[in-house]
Short mmCIF file of N, CA and C in Angstrom, two decimals:
data_model
loop_
_atom_site.label_atom_id
_atom_site.label_comp_id
_atom_site.label_asym_id
_atom_site.label_seq_id
_atom_site.Cartn_x
_atom_site.Cartn_y
_atom_site.Cartn_z
N UNK A 811 47.65 -18.98 12.94
CA UNK A 811 47.75 -18.04 11.85
C UNK A 811 48.72 -16.93 12.22
N UNK A 812 49.51 -16.58 11.25
CA UNK A 812 50.43 -15.48 11.52
C UNK A 812 49.78 -14.15 11.13
N UNK A 813 50.44 -13.09 11.44
CA UNK A 813 49.89 -11.77 11.21
C UNK A 813 49.71 -11.45 9.72
N UNK A 814 50.58 -11.93 8.90
CA UNK A 814 50.48 -11.68 7.45
C UNK A 814 49.24 -12.32 6.88
N UNK A 815 48.91 -13.52 7.31
CA UNK A 815 47.72 -14.22 6.81
C UNK A 815 46.46 -13.49 7.23
N UNK A 816 46.44 -13.00 8.46
CA UNK A 816 45.28 -12.25 8.96
C UNK A 816 45.09 -10.98 8.17
N UNK A 817 46.21 -10.27 7.85
CA UNK A 817 46.10 -9.05 7.06
C UNK A 817 45.58 -9.35 5.66
N UNK A 818 46.07 -10.43 5.05
CA UNK A 818 45.64 -10.78 3.71
C UNK A 818 44.11 -11.07 3.71
N UNK A 819 43.64 -11.79 4.69
CA UNK A 819 42.22 -12.08 4.79
C UNK A 819 41.44 -10.78 4.99
N UNK A 820 41.94 -9.90 5.84
CA UNK A 820 41.27 -8.60 6.09
C UNK A 820 41.20 -7.76 4.82
N UNK A 821 42.28 -7.70 4.05
CA UNK A 821 42.30 -6.92 2.83
C UNK A 821 41.32 -7.53 1.81
N UNK A 822 41.32 -8.84 1.71
CA UNK A 822 40.41 -9.50 0.79
C UNK A 822 38.97 -9.16 1.13
N UNK A 823 38.61 -9.26 2.41
CA UNK A 823 37.26 -8.92 2.83
C UNK A 823 36.95 -7.46 2.57
N UNK A 824 37.93 -6.59 2.79
CA UNK A 824 37.71 -5.16 2.58
C UNK A 824 37.42 -4.86 1.11
N UNK A 825 37.95 -5.65 0.20
CA UNK A 825 37.70 -5.46 -1.22
C UNK A 825 36.44 -6.18 -1.70
N UNK A 826 36.19 -7.35 -1.20
CA UNK A 826 35.08 -8.18 -1.68
C UNK A 826 33.75 -7.77 -1.05
N UNK A 827 33.75 -7.45 0.22
CA UNK A 827 32.50 -7.17 0.92
C UNK A 827 31.69 -6.00 0.32
N UNK A 828 32.29 -4.87 -0.02
CA UNK A 828 31.49 -3.79 -0.66
C UNK A 828 30.89 -4.22 -2.01
N UNK A 829 31.64 -5.00 -2.76
CA UNK A 829 31.11 -5.47 -4.04
C UNK A 829 29.92 -6.38 -3.82
N UNK A 830 29.99 -7.27 -2.86
CA UNK A 830 28.89 -8.17 -2.56
C UNK A 830 27.66 -7.36 -2.07
N UNK A 831 27.87 -6.38 -1.23
CA UNK A 831 26.76 -5.57 -0.74
C UNK A 831 26.09 -4.79 -1.86
N UNK A 832 26.86 -4.20 -2.74
CA UNK A 832 26.29 -3.45 -3.86
C UNK A 832 25.50 -4.38 -4.77
N UNK A 833 26.07 -5.52 -5.09
CA UNK A 833 25.36 -6.46 -5.97
C UNK A 833 24.07 -6.98 -5.33
N UNK A 834 24.12 -7.32 -4.06
CA UNK A 834 22.91 -7.82 -3.41
C UNK A 834 21.84 -6.75 -3.31
N UNK A 835 22.25 -5.49 -3.06
CA UNK A 835 21.30 -4.40 -3.04
C UNK A 835 20.67 -4.16 -4.40
N UNK A 836 21.48 -4.24 -5.43
CA UNK A 836 20.98 -4.07 -6.80
C UNK A 836 19.99 -5.17 -7.14
N UNK A 837 20.31 -6.40 -6.77
CA UNK A 837 19.40 -7.50 -7.05
C UNK A 837 18.10 -7.36 -6.26
N UNK A 838 18.20 -6.89 -5.02
CA UNK A 838 17.00 -6.71 -4.21
C UNK A 838 16.08 -5.67 -4.82
N UNK A 839 16.65 -4.56 -5.27
CA UNK A 839 15.86 -3.49 -5.89
C UNK A 839 15.25 -3.97 -7.18
N UNK A 840 15.95 -4.79 -7.93
CA UNK A 840 15.43 -5.31 -9.20
C UNK A 840 14.24 -6.25 -8.99
N UNK A 841 14.12 -6.85 -7.82
CA UNK A 841 13.03 -7.77 -7.53
C UNK A 841 11.75 -7.09 -7.08
N UNK A 842 11.80 -5.81 -6.74
CA UNK A 842 10.63 -5.08 -6.22
C UNK A 842 9.68 -4.79 -7.39
N UNK A 843 8.39 -5.10 -7.22
CA UNK A 843 7.43 -4.82 -8.30
C UNK A 843 7.07 -3.30 -8.28
N UNK A 844 7.83 -2.53 -9.02
CA UNK A 844 7.64 -1.08 -9.01
C UNK A 844 6.39 -0.66 -9.72
N UNK A 845 6.00 -1.34 -10.75
CA UNK A 845 4.84 -0.94 -11.52
C UNK A 845 3.57 -1.48 -10.87
N UNK A 846 2.52 -0.66 -10.90
CA UNK A 846 1.23 -1.10 -10.37
C UNK A 846 0.48 -1.84 -11.46
N UNK A 847 -0.50 -2.60 -11.02
CA UNK A 847 -1.37 -3.28 -11.98
C UNK A 847 -2.14 -2.25 -12.77
N UNK A 848 -2.51 -2.53 -14.02
CA UNK A 848 -3.22 -1.54 -14.83
C UNK A 848 -4.50 -1.01 -14.19
N UNK A 849 -5.25 -1.88 -13.54
CA UNK A 849 -6.50 -1.39 -12.94
C UNK A 849 -6.24 -0.35 -11.86
N UNK A 850 -5.21 -0.57 -11.04
CA UNK A 850 -4.86 0.39 -9.99
C UNK A 850 -4.44 1.71 -10.60
N UNK A 851 -3.56 1.65 -11.60
CA UNK A 851 -3.06 2.90 -12.17
C UNK A 851 -4.14 3.68 -12.87
N UNK A 852 -5.13 2.99 -13.46
CA UNK A 852 -6.21 3.69 -14.11
C UNK A 852 -7.07 4.42 -13.08
N UNK A 853 -7.37 3.75 -11.97
CA UNK A 853 -8.18 4.39 -10.92
C UNK A 853 -7.44 5.57 -10.34
N UNK A 854 -6.16 5.40 -10.03
CA UNK A 854 -5.41 6.47 -9.42
C UNK A 854 -5.20 7.64 -10.38
N UNK A 855 -4.89 7.34 -11.63
CA UNK A 855 -4.68 8.40 -12.60
C UNK A 855 -5.94 9.20 -12.83
N UNK A 856 -7.08 8.54 -12.92
CA UNK A 856 -8.31 9.28 -13.17
C UNK A 856 -8.68 10.15 -11.99
N UNK A 857 -8.43 9.66 -10.78
CA UNK A 857 -8.73 10.49 -9.60
C UNK A 857 -7.78 11.68 -9.56
N UNK A 858 -6.54 11.48 -9.90
CA UNK A 858 -5.56 12.57 -9.89
C UNK A 858 -5.88 13.59 -11.00
N UNK A 859 -6.24 13.08 -12.16
CA UNK A 859 -6.53 13.94 -13.29
C UNK A 859 -7.74 14.85 -13.04
N UNK A 860 -8.68 14.37 -12.28
CA UNK A 860 -9.89 15.16 -12.03
C UNK A 860 -9.73 16.13 -10.87
N UNK A 861 -8.52 16.21 -10.36
CA UNK A 861 -8.22 17.26 -9.38
C UNK A 861 -8.80 17.01 -8.01
N UNK A 862 -8.74 15.82 -7.50
CA UNK A 862 -9.19 15.55 -6.14
C UNK A 862 -8.16 16.14 -5.19
N UNK A 863 -8.54 17.18 -4.47
CA UNK A 863 -7.60 17.79 -3.53
C UNK A 863 -8.32 18.12 -2.23
N UNK A 864 -7.59 18.75 -1.34
CA UNK A 864 -8.14 19.01 0.01
C UNK A 864 -9.37 19.89 -0.01
N UNK A 865 -9.47 20.77 -0.99
CA UNK A 865 -10.61 21.69 -1.01
C UNK A 865 -11.84 21.06 -1.69
N UNK A 866 -11.66 19.89 -2.29
CA UNK A 866 -12.77 19.24 -2.98
C UNK A 866 -13.71 18.63 -1.94
N UNK A 867 -14.97 18.70 -2.19
CA UNK A 867 -15.93 18.09 -1.27
C UNK A 867 -15.76 16.57 -1.32
N UNK A 868 -16.19 15.89 -0.27
CA UNK A 868 -15.98 14.46 -0.18
C UNK A 868 -16.87 13.68 -1.14
N UNK A 869 -17.76 14.34 -1.81
CA UNK A 869 -18.63 13.64 -2.78
C UNK A 869 -18.39 14.09 -4.21
N UNK A 870 -17.22 14.58 -4.50
CA UNK A 870 -16.90 15.00 -5.86
C UNK A 870 -16.87 13.78 -6.78
N UNK A 871 -16.98 13.99 -8.08
CA UNK A 871 -16.91 12.86 -9.00
C UNK A 871 -15.60 12.08 -8.89
N UNK A 872 -14.50 12.77 -8.64
CA UNK A 872 -13.20 12.09 -8.50
C UNK A 872 -13.18 11.21 -7.26
N UNK A 873 -13.73 11.72 -6.16
CA UNK A 873 -13.82 10.93 -4.92
C UNK A 873 -14.66 9.70 -5.16
N UNK A 874 -15.82 9.87 -5.77
CA UNK A 874 -16.73 8.76 -6.02
C UNK A 874 -16.09 7.74 -6.93
N UNK A 875 -15.37 8.22 -7.94
CA UNK A 875 -14.71 7.31 -8.87
C UNK A 875 -13.63 6.50 -8.16
N UNK A 876 -12.82 7.16 -7.32
CA UNK A 876 -11.80 6.46 -6.56
C UNK A 876 -12.42 5.46 -5.59
N UNK A 877 -13.46 5.89 -4.87
CA UNK A 877 -14.14 5.01 -3.92
C UNK A 877 -14.71 3.80 -4.64
N UNK A 878 -15.39 4.02 -5.76
CA UNK A 878 -15.96 2.91 -6.52
C UNK A 878 -14.90 1.94 -7.00
N UNK A 879 -13.77 2.50 -7.44
CA UNK A 879 -12.66 1.64 -7.91
C UNK A 879 -12.11 0.78 -6.78
N UNK A 880 -11.96 1.38 -5.60
CA UNK A 880 -11.43 0.64 -4.46
C UNK A 880 -12.41 -0.43 -3.98
N UNK A 881 -13.69 -0.08 -3.95
CA UNK A 881 -14.71 -1.06 -3.53
C UNK A 881 -14.78 -2.21 -4.53
N UNK A 882 -14.69 -1.88 -5.81
CA UNK A 882 -14.71 -2.94 -6.83
C UNK A 882 -13.50 -3.85 -6.68
N UNK A 883 -12.36 -3.26 -6.38
CA UNK A 883 -11.15 -4.05 -6.17
C UNK A 883 -11.29 -4.96 -4.94
N UNK A 884 -11.90 -4.43 -3.87
CA UNK A 884 -12.12 -5.20 -2.65
C UNK A 884 -13.03 -6.40 -2.96
N UNK A 885 -14.08 -6.17 -3.71
CA UNK A 885 -15.04 -7.23 -4.04
C UNK A 885 -14.41 -8.27 -4.94
N UNK A 886 -13.57 -7.86 -5.89
CA UNK A 886 -12.96 -8.79 -6.83
C UNK A 886 -11.82 -9.58 -6.19
N UNK A 887 -11.11 -8.96 -5.26
CA UNK A 887 -9.94 -9.65 -4.68
C UNK A 887 -10.12 -9.76 -3.16
N UNK A 888 -9.50 -8.88 -2.42
CA UNK A 888 -9.70 -8.87 -0.97
C UNK A 888 -9.40 -7.48 -0.42
N UNK A 889 -9.77 -7.22 0.83
CA UNK A 889 -9.56 -5.90 1.40
C UNK A 889 -8.08 -5.47 1.47
N UNK A 890 -7.19 -6.42 1.60
CA UNK A 890 -5.78 -6.10 1.66
C UNK A 890 -5.29 -5.47 0.39
N UNK A 891 -5.76 -5.96 -0.74
CA UNK A 891 -5.39 -5.39 -2.04
C UNK A 891 -5.94 -3.97 -2.17
N UNK A 892 -7.18 -3.78 -1.78
CA UNK A 892 -7.78 -2.43 -1.87
C UNK A 892 -7.09 -1.45 -0.93
N UNK A 893 -6.72 -1.90 0.28
CA UNK A 893 -6.00 -1.02 1.21
C UNK A 893 -4.62 -0.64 0.66
N UNK A 894 -3.97 -1.60 0.01
CA UNK A 894 -2.67 -1.30 -0.61
C UNK A 894 -2.85 -0.27 -1.71
N UNK A 895 -3.89 -0.39 -2.52
CA UNK A 895 -4.16 0.56 -3.57
C UNK A 895 -4.44 1.96 -2.97
N UNK A 896 -5.19 1.99 -1.88
CA UNK A 896 -5.47 3.24 -1.23
C UNK A 896 -4.16 3.89 -0.72
N UNK A 897 -3.32 3.08 -0.12
CA UNK A 897 -2.05 3.62 0.38
C UNK A 897 -1.20 4.15 -0.77
N UNK A 898 -1.16 3.43 -1.88
CA UNK A 898 -0.39 3.88 -3.04
C UNK A 898 -0.96 5.19 -3.60
N UNK A 899 -2.27 5.28 -3.59
CA UNK A 899 -2.91 6.50 -4.11
C UNK A 899 -2.50 7.68 -3.25
N UNK A 900 -2.50 7.51 -1.94
CA UNK A 900 -2.12 8.60 -1.02
C UNK A 900 -0.63 8.92 -1.17
N UNK A 901 0.18 7.90 -1.36
CA UNK A 901 1.61 8.13 -1.55
C UNK A 901 1.88 8.92 -2.84
N UNK A 902 1.14 8.56 -3.89
CA UNK A 902 1.35 9.22 -5.19
C UNK A 902 0.79 10.65 -5.20
N UNK A 903 -0.34 10.84 -4.53
CA UNK A 903 -0.98 12.16 -4.50
C UNK A 903 -1.33 12.49 -3.04
N UNK A 904 -0.41 13.13 -2.31
CA UNK A 904 -0.61 13.39 -0.90
C UNK A 904 -1.88 14.18 -0.56
N UNK A 905 -2.46 14.89 -1.50
CA UNK A 905 -3.68 15.62 -1.20
C UNK A 905 -4.85 14.66 -0.93
N UNK A 906 -4.72 13.40 -1.31
CA UNK A 906 -5.74 12.40 -1.02
C UNK A 906 -5.81 12.06 0.47
N UNK A 907 -4.78 12.42 1.21
CA UNK A 907 -4.74 12.11 2.64
C UNK A 907 -5.95 12.66 3.38
N UNK A 908 -6.50 13.78 2.89
CA UNK A 908 -7.68 14.36 3.54
C UNK A 908 -8.89 13.43 3.40
N UNK A 909 -8.89 12.55 2.42
CA UNK A 909 -10.02 11.66 2.19
C UNK A 909 -9.73 10.22 2.60
N UNK A 910 -8.52 9.97 3.02
CA UNK A 910 -8.06 8.61 3.28
C UNK A 910 -8.89 7.91 4.36
N UNK A 911 -9.18 8.61 5.45
CA UNK A 911 -9.93 7.98 6.53
C UNK A 911 -11.33 7.58 6.10
N UNK A 912 -12.00 8.47 5.36
CA UNK A 912 -13.34 8.16 4.88
C UNK A 912 -13.33 6.94 3.97
N UNK A 913 -12.34 6.90 3.05
CA UNK A 913 -12.26 5.79 2.12
C UNK A 913 -11.93 4.49 2.83
N UNK A 914 -11.05 4.54 3.82
CA UNK A 914 -10.71 3.32 4.56
C UNK A 914 -11.91 2.80 5.36
N UNK A 915 -12.71 3.71 5.91
CA UNK A 915 -13.92 3.29 6.63
C UNK A 915 -14.91 2.61 5.71
N UNK A 916 -15.05 3.16 4.51
CA UNK A 916 -15.94 2.56 3.51
C UNK A 916 -15.46 1.13 3.19
N UNK A 917 -14.15 0.98 3.03
CA UNK A 917 -13.59 -0.34 2.74
C UNK A 917 -13.84 -1.30 3.90
N UNK A 918 -13.76 -0.81 5.12
CA UNK A 918 -14.05 -1.65 6.29
C UNK A 918 -15.47 -2.16 6.29
N UNK A 919 -16.41 -1.25 5.99
CA UNK A 919 -17.83 -1.68 5.94
C UNK A 919 -18.06 -2.66 4.80
N UNK A 920 -17.43 -2.42 3.66
CA UNK A 920 -17.57 -3.33 2.51
C UNK A 920 -16.98 -4.68 2.80
N UNK A 921 -15.91 -4.72 3.56
CA UNK A 921 -15.29 -6.01 3.91
C UNK A 921 -16.23 -6.85 4.77
N UNK A 922 -16.94 -6.19 5.68
CA UNK A 922 -17.92 -6.93 6.49
C UNK A 922 -19.05 -7.45 5.63
N UNK A 923 -19.50 -6.64 4.67
CA UNK A 923 -20.54 -7.10 3.76
C UNK A 923 -20.07 -8.29 2.93
N UNK A 924 -18.82 -8.25 2.51
CA UNK A 924 -18.29 -9.32 1.68
C UNK A 924 -18.15 -10.63 2.45
N UNK A 925 -17.63 -10.55 3.66
CA UNK A 925 -17.34 -11.77 4.42
C UNK A 925 -18.44 -12.15 5.40
N UNK A 926 -19.36 -11.22 5.68
CA UNK A 926 -20.46 -11.53 6.58
C UNK A 926 -20.05 -11.67 8.03
N UNK A 927 -18.83 -11.34 8.34
CA UNK A 927 -18.34 -11.52 9.70
C UNK A 927 -17.34 -10.41 10.02
N UNK A 928 -17.54 -9.77 11.16
CA UNK A 928 -16.63 -8.72 11.59
C UNK A 928 -15.24 -9.31 11.83
N UNK A 929 -15.20 -10.47 12.42
CA UNK A 929 -13.92 -11.10 12.75
C UNK A 929 -13.10 -11.39 11.47
N UNK A 930 -13.77 -11.92 10.46
CA UNK A 930 -13.09 -12.24 9.19
C UNK A 930 -12.62 -10.96 8.51
N UNK A 931 -13.46 -9.92 8.50
CA UNK A 931 -13.07 -8.65 7.88
C UNK A 931 -11.91 -8.01 8.65
N UNK A 932 -11.91 -8.14 9.96
CA UNK A 932 -10.87 -7.53 10.79
C UNK A 932 -9.49 -8.14 10.53
N UNK A 933 -9.43 -9.34 9.98
CA UNK A 933 -8.15 -9.99 9.68
C UNK A 933 -7.33 -9.17 8.66
N UNK A 934 -7.99 -8.36 7.87
CA UNK A 934 -7.31 -7.57 6.84
C UNK A 934 -6.89 -6.20 7.34
N UNK A 935 -7.20 -5.88 8.57
CA UNK A 935 -6.89 -4.56 9.10
C UNK A 935 -5.40 -4.31 9.10
N UNK A 936 -5.03 -3.10 8.75
CA UNK A 936 -3.64 -2.63 8.77
C UNK A 936 -3.67 -1.13 8.98
N UNK A 937 -2.53 -0.56 9.34
CA UNK A 937 -2.54 0.86 9.69
C UNK A 937 -2.53 1.82 8.49
N UNK A 938 -3.38 1.60 7.53
CA UNK A 938 -3.54 2.56 6.44
C UNK A 938 -4.52 3.62 6.95
N UNK A 939 -4.16 4.86 6.87
CA UNK A 939 -4.99 5.97 7.35
C UNK A 939 -5.38 5.76 8.81
N UNK A 940 -4.39 5.58 9.62
CA UNK A 940 -4.54 5.29 11.06
C UNK A 940 -5.30 3.98 11.20
N UNK A 941 -6.40 3.98 11.90
CA UNK A 941 -7.15 2.75 12.11
C UNK A 941 -8.55 2.86 11.51
N UNK A 942 -8.66 3.61 10.44
CA UNK A 942 -9.97 3.88 9.85
C UNK A 942 -10.63 2.62 9.30
N UNK A 943 -9.85 1.70 8.73
CA UNK A 943 -10.43 0.46 8.23
C UNK A 943 -11.08 -0.30 9.39
N UNK A 944 -10.36 -0.41 10.50
CA UNK A 944 -10.91 -1.07 11.67
C UNK A 944 -12.15 -0.36 12.18
N UNK A 945 -12.16 0.95 12.11
CA UNK A 945 -13.36 1.71 12.53
C UNK A 945 -14.56 1.39 11.65
N UNK A 946 -14.31 1.27 10.35
CA UNK A 946 -15.39 0.92 9.44
C UNK A 946 -15.92 -0.46 9.71
N UNK A 947 -15.01 -1.41 10.03
CA UNK A 947 -15.44 -2.77 10.38
C UNK A 947 -16.27 -2.73 11.65
N UNK A 948 -15.80 -1.99 12.65
CA UNK A 948 -16.51 -1.92 13.92
C UNK A 948 -17.89 -1.26 13.79
N UNK A 949 -18.02 -0.29 12.88
CA UNK A 949 -19.31 0.37 12.67
C UNK A 949 -20.35 -0.60 12.14
N UNK A 950 -19.91 -1.68 11.52
CA UNK A 950 -20.84 -2.62 10.92
C UNK A 950 -21.45 -3.58 11.91
N UNK A 951 -21.03 -3.50 13.14
CA UNK A 951 -21.58 -4.43 14.17
C UNK A 951 -23.03 -4.16 14.44
#
């Protein structure tokens, strides 16, 4: 190959590569499921509307409503779905972080009740609210 051919290839790549990267990034973003399922959004919206914040006691109606919604989701589907909903709730309303560990522990205990085995429940463990889910599973021993 001569130098002119190498330059032509380099220029072509310099023009085409950014276009390909932008298009692939756009397509990747378009594939992400941005909207939550209706049940998740209803639970999260109701907890947020009722003013669950750091100064609220851990047994407020909003806390209980969120906890009940997460436990119901765990029972209907699996702990992974409920933990994802909990993480989304904390991401959407950072003041929930004060209650995240308690809620994750509750989900851990409920997972053991659902599966009847600590080992099976532990399979769903992930680092939502540190290791609180795993702590809840371990408390059930």
